[in-house]
GROMACS .gro file of C-alpha atoms in nm:
model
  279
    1UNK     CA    1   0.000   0.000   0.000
    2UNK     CA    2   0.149   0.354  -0.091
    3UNK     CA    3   0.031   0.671   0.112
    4UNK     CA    4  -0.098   0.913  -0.148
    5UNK     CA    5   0.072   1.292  -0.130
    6UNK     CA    6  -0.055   1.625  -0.156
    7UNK     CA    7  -0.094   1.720  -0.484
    8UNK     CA    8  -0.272   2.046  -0.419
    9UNK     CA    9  -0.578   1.940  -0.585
   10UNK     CA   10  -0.861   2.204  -0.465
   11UNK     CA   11  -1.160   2.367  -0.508
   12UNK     CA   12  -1.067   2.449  -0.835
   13UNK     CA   13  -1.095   2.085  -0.907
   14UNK     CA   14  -1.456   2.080  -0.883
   15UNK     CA   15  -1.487   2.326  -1.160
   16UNK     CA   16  -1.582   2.001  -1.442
   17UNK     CA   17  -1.865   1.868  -1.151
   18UNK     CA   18  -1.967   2.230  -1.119
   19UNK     CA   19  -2.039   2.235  -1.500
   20UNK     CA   20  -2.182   1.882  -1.608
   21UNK     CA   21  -2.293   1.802  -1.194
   22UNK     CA   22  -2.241   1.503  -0.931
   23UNK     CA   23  -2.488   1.224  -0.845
   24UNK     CA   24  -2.463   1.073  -0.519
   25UNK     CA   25  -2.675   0.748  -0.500
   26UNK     CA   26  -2.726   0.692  -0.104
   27UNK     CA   27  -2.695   1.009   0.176
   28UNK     CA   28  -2.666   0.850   0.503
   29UNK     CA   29  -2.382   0.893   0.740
   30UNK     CA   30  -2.134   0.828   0.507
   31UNK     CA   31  -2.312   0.975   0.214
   32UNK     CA   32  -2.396   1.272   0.440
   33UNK     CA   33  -2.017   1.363   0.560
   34UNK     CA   34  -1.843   1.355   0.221
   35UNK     CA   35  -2.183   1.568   0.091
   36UNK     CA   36  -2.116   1.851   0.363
   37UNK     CA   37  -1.748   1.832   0.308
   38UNK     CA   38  -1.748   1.866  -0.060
   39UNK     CA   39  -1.994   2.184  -0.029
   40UNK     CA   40  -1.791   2.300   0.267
   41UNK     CA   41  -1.484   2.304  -0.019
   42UNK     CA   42  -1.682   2.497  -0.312
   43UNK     CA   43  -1.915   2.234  -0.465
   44UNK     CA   44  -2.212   2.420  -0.572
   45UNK     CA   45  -2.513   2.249  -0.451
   46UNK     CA   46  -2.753   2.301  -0.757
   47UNK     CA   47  -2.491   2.065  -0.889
   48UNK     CA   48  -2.583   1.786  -0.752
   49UNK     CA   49  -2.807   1.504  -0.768
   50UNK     CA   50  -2.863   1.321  -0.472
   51UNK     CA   51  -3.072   0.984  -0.487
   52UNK     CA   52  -3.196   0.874  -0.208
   53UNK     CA   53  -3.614   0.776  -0.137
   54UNK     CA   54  -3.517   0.822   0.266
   55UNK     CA   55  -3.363   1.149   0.258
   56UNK     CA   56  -3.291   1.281   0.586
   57UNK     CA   57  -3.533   1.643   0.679
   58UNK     CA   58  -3.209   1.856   0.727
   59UNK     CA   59  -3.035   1.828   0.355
   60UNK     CA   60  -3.455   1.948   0.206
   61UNK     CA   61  -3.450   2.309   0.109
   62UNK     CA   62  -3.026   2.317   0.071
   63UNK     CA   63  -3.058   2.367  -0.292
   64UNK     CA   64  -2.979   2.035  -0.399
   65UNK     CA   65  -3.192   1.818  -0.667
   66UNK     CA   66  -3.333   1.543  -0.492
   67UNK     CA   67  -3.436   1.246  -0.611
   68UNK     CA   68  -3.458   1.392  -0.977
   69UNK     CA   69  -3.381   1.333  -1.303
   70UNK     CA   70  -3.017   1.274  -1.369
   71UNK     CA   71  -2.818   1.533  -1.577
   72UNK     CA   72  -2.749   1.369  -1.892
   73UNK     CA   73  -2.352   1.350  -1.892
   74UNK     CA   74  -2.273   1.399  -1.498
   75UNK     CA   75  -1.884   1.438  -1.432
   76UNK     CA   76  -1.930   1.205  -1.104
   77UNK     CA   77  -2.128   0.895  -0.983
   78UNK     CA   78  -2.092   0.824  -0.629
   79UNK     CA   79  -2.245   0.482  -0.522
   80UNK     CA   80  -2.267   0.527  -0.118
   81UNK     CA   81  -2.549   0.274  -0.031
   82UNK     CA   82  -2.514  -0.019   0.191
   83UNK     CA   83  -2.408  -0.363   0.006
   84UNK     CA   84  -2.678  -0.570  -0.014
   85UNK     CA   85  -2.862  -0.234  -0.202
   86UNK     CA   86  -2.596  -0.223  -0.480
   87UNK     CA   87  -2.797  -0.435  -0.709
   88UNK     CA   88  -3.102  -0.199  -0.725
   89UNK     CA   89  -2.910   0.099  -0.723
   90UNK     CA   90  -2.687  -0.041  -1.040
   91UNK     CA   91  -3.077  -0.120  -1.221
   92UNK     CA   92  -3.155   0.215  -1.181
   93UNK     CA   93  -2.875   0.354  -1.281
   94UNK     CA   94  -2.887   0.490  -1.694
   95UNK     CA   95  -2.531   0.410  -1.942
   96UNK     CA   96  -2.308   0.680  -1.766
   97UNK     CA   97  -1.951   0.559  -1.968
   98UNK     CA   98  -1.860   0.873  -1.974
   99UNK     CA   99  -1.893   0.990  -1.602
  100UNK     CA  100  -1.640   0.859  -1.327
  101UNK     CA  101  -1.793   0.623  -1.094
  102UNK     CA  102  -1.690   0.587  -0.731
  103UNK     CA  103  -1.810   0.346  -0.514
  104UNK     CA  104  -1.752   0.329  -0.109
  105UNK     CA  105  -1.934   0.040  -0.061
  106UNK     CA  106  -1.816  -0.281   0.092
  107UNK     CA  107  -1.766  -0.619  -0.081
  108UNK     CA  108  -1.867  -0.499  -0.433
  109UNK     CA  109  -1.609  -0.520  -0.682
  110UNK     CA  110  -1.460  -0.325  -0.941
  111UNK     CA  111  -1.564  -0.587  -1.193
  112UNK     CA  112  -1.949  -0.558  -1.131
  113UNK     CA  113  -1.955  -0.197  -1.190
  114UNK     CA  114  -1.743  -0.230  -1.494
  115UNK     CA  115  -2.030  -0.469  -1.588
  116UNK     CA  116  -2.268  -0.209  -1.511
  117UNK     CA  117  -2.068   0.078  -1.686
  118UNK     CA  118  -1.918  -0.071  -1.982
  119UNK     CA  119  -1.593   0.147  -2.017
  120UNK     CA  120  -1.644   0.398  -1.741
  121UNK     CA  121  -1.344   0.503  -1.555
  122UNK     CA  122  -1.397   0.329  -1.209
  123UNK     CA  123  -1.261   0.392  -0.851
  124UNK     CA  124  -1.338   0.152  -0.570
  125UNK     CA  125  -1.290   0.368  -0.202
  126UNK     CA  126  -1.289   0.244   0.113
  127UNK     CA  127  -1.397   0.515   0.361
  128UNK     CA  128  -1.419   0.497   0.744
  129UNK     CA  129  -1.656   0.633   0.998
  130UNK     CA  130  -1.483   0.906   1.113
  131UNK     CA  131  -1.543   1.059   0.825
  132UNK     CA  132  -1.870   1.209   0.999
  133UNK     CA  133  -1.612   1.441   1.135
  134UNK     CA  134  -1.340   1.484   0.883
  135UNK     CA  135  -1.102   1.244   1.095
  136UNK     CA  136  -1.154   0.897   0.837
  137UNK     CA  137  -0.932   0.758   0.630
  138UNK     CA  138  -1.041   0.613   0.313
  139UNK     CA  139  -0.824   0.341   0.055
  140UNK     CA  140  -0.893   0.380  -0.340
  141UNK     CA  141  -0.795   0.149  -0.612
  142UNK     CA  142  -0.909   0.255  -0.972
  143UNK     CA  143  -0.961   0.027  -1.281
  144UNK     CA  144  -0.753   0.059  -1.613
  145UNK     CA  145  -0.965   0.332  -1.792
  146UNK     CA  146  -0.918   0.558  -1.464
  147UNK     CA  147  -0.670   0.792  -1.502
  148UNK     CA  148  -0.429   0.981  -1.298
  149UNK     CA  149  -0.643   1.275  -1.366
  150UNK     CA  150  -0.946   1.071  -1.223
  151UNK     CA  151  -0.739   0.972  -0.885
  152UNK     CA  152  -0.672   1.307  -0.856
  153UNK     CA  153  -1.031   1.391  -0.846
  154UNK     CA  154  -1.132   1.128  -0.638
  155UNK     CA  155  -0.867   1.225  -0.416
  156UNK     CA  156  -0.969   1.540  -0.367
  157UNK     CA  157  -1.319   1.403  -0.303
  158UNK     CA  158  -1.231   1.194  -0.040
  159UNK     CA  159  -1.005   1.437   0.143
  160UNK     CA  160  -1.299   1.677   0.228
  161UNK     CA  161  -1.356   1.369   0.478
  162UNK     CA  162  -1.023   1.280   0.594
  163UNK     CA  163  -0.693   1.109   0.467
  164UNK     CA  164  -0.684   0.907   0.164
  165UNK     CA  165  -0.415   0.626   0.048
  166UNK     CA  166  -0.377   0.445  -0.277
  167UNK     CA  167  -0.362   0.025  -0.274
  168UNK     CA  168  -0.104  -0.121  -0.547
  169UNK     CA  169  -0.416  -0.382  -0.650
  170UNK     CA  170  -0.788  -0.446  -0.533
  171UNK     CA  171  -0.658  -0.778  -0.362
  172UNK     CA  172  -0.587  -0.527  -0.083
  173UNK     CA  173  -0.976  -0.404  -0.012
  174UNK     CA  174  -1.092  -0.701   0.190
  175UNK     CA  175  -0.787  -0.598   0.469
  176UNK     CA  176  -0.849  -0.304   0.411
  177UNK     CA  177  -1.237  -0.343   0.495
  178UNK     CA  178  -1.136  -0.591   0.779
  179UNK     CA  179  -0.867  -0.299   0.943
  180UNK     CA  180  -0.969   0.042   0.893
  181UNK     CA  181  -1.295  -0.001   0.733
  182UNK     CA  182  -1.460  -0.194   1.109
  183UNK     CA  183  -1.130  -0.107   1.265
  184UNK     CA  184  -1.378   0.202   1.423
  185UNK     CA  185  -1.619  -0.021   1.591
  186UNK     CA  186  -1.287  -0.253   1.742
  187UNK     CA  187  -1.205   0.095   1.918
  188UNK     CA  188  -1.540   0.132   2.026
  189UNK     CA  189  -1.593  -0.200   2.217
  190UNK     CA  190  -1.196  -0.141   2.360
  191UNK     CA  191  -1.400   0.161   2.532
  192UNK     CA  192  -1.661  -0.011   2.636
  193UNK     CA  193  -1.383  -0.317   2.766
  194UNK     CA  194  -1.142  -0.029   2.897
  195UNK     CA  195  -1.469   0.107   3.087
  196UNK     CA  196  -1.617  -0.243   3.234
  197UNK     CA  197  -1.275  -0.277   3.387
  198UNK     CA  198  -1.273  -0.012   3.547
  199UNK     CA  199  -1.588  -0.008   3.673
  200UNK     CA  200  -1.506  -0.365   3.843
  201UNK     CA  201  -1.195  -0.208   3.995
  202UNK     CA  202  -1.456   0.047   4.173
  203UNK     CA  203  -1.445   0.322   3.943
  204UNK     CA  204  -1.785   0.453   3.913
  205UNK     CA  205  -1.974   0.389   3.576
  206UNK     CA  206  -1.987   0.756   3.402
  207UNK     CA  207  -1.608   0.789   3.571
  208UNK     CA  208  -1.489   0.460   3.425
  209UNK     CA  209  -1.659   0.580   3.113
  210UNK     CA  210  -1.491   0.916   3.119
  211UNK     CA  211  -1.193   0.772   3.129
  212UNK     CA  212  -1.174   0.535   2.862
  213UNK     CA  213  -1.295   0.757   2.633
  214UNK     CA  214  -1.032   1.024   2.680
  215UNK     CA  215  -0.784   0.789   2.704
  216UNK     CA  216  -0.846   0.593   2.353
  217UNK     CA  217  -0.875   0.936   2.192
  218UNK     CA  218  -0.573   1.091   2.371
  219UNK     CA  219  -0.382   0.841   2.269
  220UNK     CA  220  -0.503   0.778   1.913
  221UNK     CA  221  -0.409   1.145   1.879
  222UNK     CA  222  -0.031   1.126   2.024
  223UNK     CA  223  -0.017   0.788   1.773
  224UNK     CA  224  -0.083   1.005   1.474
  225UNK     CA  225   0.104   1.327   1.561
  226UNK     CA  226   0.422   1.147   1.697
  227UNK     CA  227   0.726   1.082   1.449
  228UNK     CA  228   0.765   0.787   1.647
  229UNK     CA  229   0.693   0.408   1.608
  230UNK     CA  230   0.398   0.296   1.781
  231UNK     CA  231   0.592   0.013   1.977
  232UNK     CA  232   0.819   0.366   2.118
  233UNK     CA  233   0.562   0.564   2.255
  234UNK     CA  234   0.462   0.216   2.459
  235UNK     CA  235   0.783   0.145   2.550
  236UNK     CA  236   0.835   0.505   2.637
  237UNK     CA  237   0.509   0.531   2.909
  238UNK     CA  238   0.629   0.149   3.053
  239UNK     CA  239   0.883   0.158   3.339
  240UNK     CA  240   1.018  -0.175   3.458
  241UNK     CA  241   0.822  -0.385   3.687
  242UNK     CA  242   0.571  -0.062   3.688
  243UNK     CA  243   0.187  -0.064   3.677
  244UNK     CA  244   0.177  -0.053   3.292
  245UNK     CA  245   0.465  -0.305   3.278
  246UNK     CA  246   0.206  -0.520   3.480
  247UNK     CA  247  -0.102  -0.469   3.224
  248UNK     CA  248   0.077  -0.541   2.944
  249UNK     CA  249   0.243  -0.876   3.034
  250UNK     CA  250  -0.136  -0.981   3.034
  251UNK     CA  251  -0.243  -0.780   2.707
  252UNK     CA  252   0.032  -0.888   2.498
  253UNK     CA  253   0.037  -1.274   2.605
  254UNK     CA  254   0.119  -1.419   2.274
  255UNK     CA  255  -0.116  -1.688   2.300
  256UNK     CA  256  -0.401  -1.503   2.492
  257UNK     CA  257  -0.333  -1.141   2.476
  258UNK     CA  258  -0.421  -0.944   2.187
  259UNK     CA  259  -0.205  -0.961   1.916
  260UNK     CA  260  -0.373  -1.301   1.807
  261UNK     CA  261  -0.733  -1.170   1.902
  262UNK     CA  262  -0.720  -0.869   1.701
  263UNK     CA  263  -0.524  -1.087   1.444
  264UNK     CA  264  -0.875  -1.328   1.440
  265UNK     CA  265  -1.049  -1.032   1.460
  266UNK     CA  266  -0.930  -0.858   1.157
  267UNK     CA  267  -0.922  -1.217   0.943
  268UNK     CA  268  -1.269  -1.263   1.023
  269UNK     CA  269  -1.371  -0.954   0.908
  270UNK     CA  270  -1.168  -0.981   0.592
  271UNK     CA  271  -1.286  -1.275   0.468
  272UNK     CA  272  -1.644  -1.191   0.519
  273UNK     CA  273  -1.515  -0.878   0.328
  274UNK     CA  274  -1.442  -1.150   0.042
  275UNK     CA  275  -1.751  -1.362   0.086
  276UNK     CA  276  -1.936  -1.037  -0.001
  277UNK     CA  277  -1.743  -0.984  -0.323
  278UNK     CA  278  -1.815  -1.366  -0.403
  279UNK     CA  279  -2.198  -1.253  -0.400
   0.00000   0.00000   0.00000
């Protein structure tokens, strides 16, 4: 996998979607962050077509077309609906060869949209849920008609929601899915874990709660903003024989401890990434 640099791609990138308009098929959570970020970055919002029969109260009356009529050569497609609604959405969907397709969905491969879109450029993201507040990071493989000018663009889509990396093949997805993609939700229950124990070490509830939280955030934070390895900054808070010295000779068992959960963890989640692609 290769981290993907700052090209200074801008608002000035959104000129072509400004002119021939973006469809966005599905504008829930996901759908919803990248929709604020892109307007928040100079996407006009007459521009864009947004399909979606559920559409939440607070994006009516933002100048947007909803659920209408698709411009006749759109610059974008963005598929953002959940997996098992891909089929429908594709049915719907009129011969669009000549717009760029993205899809953030899970499990569906670059193959069935290329099926779908005979000779449409075609980029397969990976977003996260963090997203919602411009913190994801989302993984993009194109096909062979994308271009680099079409990365670019998708690039510069995705990074009005976070960080975005390239993968050197689509083989990558399913671990990328089974990481980053439900990594959130691992994080989540390690709160809810971190918080339990506490609790049973007489920590009140809401404390114990407290706590976890700012302590999984906290130190997500330090992880990203340190030049430093992650297996530094543990050594570097772990005196000998200390308290943390203690904890970790429990959470880093190698048969019990969590490098082989999480390594279970992230397999299973993987493969079901795969099963999904297998239809």
């Amino acid at each position: 996998m290769t981290g993907a640099g700052m090209t200074g791609v801008g608002m000035g990138d959104f000129d072509d979607i400004n002119r021939r308009g973006l469809v966005l098929v599905g504008c829930g959570r996901m759908g919803g962050a990248m929709l604020t970020g892109w307007l928040d970055r100079g996407l006009d919002a007459g521009a864009v077509t947004v399909i979606d029969p559920n559409l939440a109260p607070e994006w009516q009356d933002r100048g947007l077309r909803v659920n209408a009529y698709l411009p006749a050569d759109p610059a974008v497609l963005v598929l953002a609906v959940k997996p098992q609604m891909m089929g429908d959405a594709l049915t719907a969907m009129p011969d669009l060869s000549d717009s760029l397709v993205i899809s953030v969905a899970a499990g569906t491969t670059i193959a069935t949209f290329e099926a779908a879109f005979p000779g449409a450029p075609v980029i397969r993201v990976m977003p996260n849920t963090p997203a919602a507040i411009g913190q994801g990071i989302s993984a993009m493989i194109g096909n062979g008609a994308a271009t680099p000018a079409h990365l670019d663009l998708a690039e510069a889509l995705m990074r009005a929601v976070g960080r975005v990396v390239r993968l050197e093949s689509e083989d990558q997805m399913d671990a990328v899915t089974g990481l980053s993609g439900s990594g959130p939700a691992y994080v989540f229950h390690l709160i809810e874990a971190m918080a339990a124990a506490g609790e049973a070490q007489g920590l009140s509830p809401a404390l114990a709660l407290d706590l976890a939280r700012a302590t999984v955030a906290g130190a997500g934070a330090l992880a990203v903003h340190a030049d430093e390895d992650p297996a530094v900054l543990r050594r570097n808070v772990t005196s000998p024989n200390g308290t943390t010295a203690a904890g970790l000779a429990v959470l880093m068992d190698a048969d019990h401890g969590l490098p082989p959960l999480m390594a279970r963890t992230v397999a299973a989640a993987t493969e079901r990434g795969r099963a999904l692609g297998r239809g």
